Coordinates of C-alpha atoms in Angstrom, one line a residue:
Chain C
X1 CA 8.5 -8.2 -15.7
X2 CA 5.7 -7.5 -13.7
X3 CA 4.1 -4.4 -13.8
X4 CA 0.5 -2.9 -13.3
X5 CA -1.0 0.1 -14.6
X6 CA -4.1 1.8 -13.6
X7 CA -6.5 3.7 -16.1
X8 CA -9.5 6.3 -15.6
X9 CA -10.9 9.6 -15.4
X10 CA -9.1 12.5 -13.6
X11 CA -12.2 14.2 -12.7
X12 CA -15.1 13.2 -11.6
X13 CA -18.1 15.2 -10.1
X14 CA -19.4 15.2 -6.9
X15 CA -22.2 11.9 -6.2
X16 CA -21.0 10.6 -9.6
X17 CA -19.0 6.8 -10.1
X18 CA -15.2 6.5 -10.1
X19 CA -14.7 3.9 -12.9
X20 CA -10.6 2.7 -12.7
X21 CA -9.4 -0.1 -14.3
X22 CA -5.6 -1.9 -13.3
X23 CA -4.2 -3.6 -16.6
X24 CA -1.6 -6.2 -15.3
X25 CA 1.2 -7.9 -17.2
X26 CA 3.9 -10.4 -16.3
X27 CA 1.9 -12.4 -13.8
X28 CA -1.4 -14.1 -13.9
X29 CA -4.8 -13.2 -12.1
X30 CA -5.7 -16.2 -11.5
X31 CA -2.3 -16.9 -9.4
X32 CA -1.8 -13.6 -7.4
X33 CA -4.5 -11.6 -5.7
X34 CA -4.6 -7.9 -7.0
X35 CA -5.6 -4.7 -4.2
X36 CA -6.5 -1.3 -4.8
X37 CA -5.2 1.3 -2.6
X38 CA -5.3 5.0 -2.1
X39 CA -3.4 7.8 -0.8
X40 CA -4.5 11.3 -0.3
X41 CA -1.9 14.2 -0.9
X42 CA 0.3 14.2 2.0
X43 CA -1.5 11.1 3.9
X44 CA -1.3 7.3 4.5
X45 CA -2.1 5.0 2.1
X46 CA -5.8 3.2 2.8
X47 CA -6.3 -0.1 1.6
X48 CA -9.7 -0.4 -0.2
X49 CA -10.2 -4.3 -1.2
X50 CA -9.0 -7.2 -2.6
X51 CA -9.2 -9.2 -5.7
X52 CA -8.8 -13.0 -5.0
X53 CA -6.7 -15.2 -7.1
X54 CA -9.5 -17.4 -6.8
X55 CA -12.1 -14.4 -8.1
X56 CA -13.1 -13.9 -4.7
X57 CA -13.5 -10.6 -2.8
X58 CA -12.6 -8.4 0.4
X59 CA -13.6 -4.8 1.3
X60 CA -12.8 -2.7 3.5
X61 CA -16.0 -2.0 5.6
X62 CA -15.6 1.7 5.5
X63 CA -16.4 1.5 1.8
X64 CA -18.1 -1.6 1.1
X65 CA -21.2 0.3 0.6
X66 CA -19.9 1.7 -1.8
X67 CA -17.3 -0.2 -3.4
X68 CA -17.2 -2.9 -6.1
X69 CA -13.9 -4.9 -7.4
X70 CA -14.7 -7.0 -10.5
X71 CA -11.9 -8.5 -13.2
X72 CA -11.8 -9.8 -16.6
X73 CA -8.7 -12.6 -16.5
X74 CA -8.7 -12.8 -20.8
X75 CA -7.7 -9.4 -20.9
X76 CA -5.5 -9.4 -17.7
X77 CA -7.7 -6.3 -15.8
X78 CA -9.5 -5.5 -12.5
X79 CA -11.8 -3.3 -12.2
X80 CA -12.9 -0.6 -9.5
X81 CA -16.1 1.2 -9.4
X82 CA -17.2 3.3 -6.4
X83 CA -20.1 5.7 -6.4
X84 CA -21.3 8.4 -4.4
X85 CA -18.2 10.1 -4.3
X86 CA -17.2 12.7 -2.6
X87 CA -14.5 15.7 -2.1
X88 CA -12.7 12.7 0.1
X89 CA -12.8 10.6 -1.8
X90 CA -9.9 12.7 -3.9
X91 CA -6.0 11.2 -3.6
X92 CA -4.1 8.7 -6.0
X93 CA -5.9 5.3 -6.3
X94 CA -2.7 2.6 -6.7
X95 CA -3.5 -1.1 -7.8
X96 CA -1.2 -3.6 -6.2
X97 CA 0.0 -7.4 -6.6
X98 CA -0.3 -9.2 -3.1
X99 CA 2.8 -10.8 -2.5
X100 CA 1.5 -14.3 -2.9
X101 CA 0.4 -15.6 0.4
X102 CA -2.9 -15.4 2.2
X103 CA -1.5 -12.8 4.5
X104 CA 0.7 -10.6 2.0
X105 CA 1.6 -7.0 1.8
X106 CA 1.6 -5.4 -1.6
X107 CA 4.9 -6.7 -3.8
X108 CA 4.1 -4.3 -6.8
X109 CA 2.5 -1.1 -7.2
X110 CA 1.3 0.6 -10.2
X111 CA 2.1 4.1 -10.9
X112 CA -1.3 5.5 -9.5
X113 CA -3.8 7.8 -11.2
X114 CA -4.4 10.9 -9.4
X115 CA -8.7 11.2 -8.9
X116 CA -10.3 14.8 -8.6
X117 CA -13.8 15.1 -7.3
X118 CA -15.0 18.5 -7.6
X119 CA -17.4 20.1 -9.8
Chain T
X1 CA -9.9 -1.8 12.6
X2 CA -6.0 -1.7 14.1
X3 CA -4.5 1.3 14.3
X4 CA -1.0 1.8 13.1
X5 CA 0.5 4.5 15.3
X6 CA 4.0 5.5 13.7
X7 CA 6.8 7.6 15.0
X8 CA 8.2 10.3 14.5
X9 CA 6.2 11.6 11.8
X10 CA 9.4 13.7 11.1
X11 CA 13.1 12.9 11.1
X12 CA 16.2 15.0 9.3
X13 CA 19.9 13.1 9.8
X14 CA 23.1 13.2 8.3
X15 CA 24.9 10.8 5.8
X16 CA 26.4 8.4 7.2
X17 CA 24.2 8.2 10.4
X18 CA 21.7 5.7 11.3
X19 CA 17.5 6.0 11.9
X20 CA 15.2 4.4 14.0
X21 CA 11.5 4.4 12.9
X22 CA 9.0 2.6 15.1
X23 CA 5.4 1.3 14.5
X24 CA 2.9 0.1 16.9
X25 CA 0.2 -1.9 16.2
X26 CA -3.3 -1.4 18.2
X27 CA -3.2 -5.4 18.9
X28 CA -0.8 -8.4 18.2
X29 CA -0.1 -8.3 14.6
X30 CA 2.1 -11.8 14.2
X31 CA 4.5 -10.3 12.3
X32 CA 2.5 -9.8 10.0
X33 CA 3.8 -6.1 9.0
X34 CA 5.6 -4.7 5.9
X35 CA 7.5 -1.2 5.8
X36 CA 7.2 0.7 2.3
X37 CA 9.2 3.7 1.0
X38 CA 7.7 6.2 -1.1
X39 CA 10.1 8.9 -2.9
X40 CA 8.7 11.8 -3.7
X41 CA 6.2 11.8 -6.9
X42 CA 6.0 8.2 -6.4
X43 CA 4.6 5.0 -5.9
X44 CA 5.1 3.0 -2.8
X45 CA 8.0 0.3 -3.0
X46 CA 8.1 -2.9 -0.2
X47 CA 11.3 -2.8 1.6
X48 CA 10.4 -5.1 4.1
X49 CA 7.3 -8.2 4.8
X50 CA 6.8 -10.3 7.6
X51 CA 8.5 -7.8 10.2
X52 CA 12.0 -8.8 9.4
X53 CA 12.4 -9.9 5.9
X54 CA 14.5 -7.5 2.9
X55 CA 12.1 -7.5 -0.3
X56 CA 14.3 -8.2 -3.3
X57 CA 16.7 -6.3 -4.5
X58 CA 16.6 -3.8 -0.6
X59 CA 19.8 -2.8 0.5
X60 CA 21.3 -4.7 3.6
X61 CA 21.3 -1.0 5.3
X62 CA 17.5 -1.8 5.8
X63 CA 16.6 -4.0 8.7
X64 CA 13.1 -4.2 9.9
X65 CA 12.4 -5.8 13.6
X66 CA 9.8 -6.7 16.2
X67 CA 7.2 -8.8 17.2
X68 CA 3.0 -8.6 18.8
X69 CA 2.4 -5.1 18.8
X70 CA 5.8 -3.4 18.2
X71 CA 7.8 -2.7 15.4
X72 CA 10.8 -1.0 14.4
X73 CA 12.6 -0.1 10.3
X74 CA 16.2 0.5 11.4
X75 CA 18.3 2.6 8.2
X76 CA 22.3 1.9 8.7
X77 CA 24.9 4.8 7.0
X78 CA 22.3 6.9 5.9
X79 CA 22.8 7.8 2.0
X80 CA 21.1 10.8 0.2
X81 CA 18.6 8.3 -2.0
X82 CA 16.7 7.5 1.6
X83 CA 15.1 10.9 1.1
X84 CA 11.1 9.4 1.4
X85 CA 8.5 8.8 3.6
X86 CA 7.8 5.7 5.2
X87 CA 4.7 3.5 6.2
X88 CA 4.3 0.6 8.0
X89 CA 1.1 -1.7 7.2
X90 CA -0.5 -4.6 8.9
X91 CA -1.9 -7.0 6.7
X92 CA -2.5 -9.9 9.6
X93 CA -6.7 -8.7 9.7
X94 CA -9.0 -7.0 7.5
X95 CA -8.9 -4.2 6.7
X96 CA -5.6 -3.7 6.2
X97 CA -4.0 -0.9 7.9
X98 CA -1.4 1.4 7.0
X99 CA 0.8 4.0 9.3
X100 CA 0.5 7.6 8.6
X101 CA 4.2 8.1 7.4
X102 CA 7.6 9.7 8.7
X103 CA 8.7 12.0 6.6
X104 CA 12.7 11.3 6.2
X105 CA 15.0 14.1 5.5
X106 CA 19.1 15.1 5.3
X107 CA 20.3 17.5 7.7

């Protein structure tokens, strides 16, 4: 069955990188785009970009400065590395599988990994 | 960016009863709008896509309606698992948007 599962540090300190990385099974990279999203405690989700089927990319402008989304399709991961983080940056960060089409909303959601930045 | 406004951000009702949660969208949207419940502790699930359409394995009690820049997620006979917050989400333009969430509780 499909399922995704995200990976990475708990805490990280203030202007340091978040490295995360989404391990996928049951479906292929290279046929379903893959998002990361997060949530703040008590907040809307925020989309944050997109892996592309296709190994392309989208970002959401707010972070693009920041923001990069890489993958590995042998071992079935996508990456996510931001930098300059800051106490705002803290919430859950969920990867997702896009439903399938070009316009898609997110069919499965990994469990999450809750992200603390503080020193 | 579109804005997802989402009302009410708060909502108790009894069993049995049904709910009306609306979305608007800050331009037309095409449909292009999902609903997702989120229990407490965890992840998002999609309970509805394309403004009208029940993911698999949704109950029939979940009906999602609209079009351009309004949207609605209509519950039927209220049961005590519908304890969650909802969101709408646009995903018809970069960056997708999300709603901020009504919180759904049992009176």
């Amino acid at each position: 069955q499909v399922q995704l599962k995200e990976s990475g540090p708990g805490l990280v300190q203030p202007s340091e990188t978040l490295s995360l990385t989404c391990t996928v099974s049951g479906f292929s990279l290279t046929s379903y785009s893959v998002s990361w999203v997060r949530q703040p405690s008590g907040k809307g989700p925020e989309w944050m970009g997109r892996m592309w089927y296709d190994g392309d990319t989208a970002y959401n402008s707010a972070l693009k400065s920041r923001l990069s989304i890489s993958r590995d399709t042998s071992k079935n991961q996508v990456f996510l590395k931001m930098n300059s983080l800051q106490t705002d940056d803290t919430g859950t960060y969920y990867c997702t599988r896009d439903r399938g089409d070009i316009l898609s909303p997110f069919d499965y959601w990994g469990q999450g990994v809750m992200v603390t930045v503080s020193s | 960016d579109i804005q997802m406004t989402q009302s009410p951000a708060s909502l108790s009702a009894s069993l049995g009863e049904t709910v009306t949660i609306e979305c608007r969208a800050s331009e037309d949207i095409y449909s292009n709008l999902a609903w997702y419940q989120q229990k407490p502790g965890n992840s998002p699930q999609l309970l509805i896509y394309d403004a009208n359409s029940l993911a698999d394995g949704v109950p029939s009690r979940f009906s999602g309606s609209g079009s351009g820049t309004q949207y609605s997620l209509k519950i039927n006979s209220l049961q005590s698992e519908d304890v969650a917050s909802y969101f709408c989400q646009q995903y018809n333009n970069y960056p997708f948007t999300f709603g901020s969430g009504t919180k759904l509780e049992i009176k």
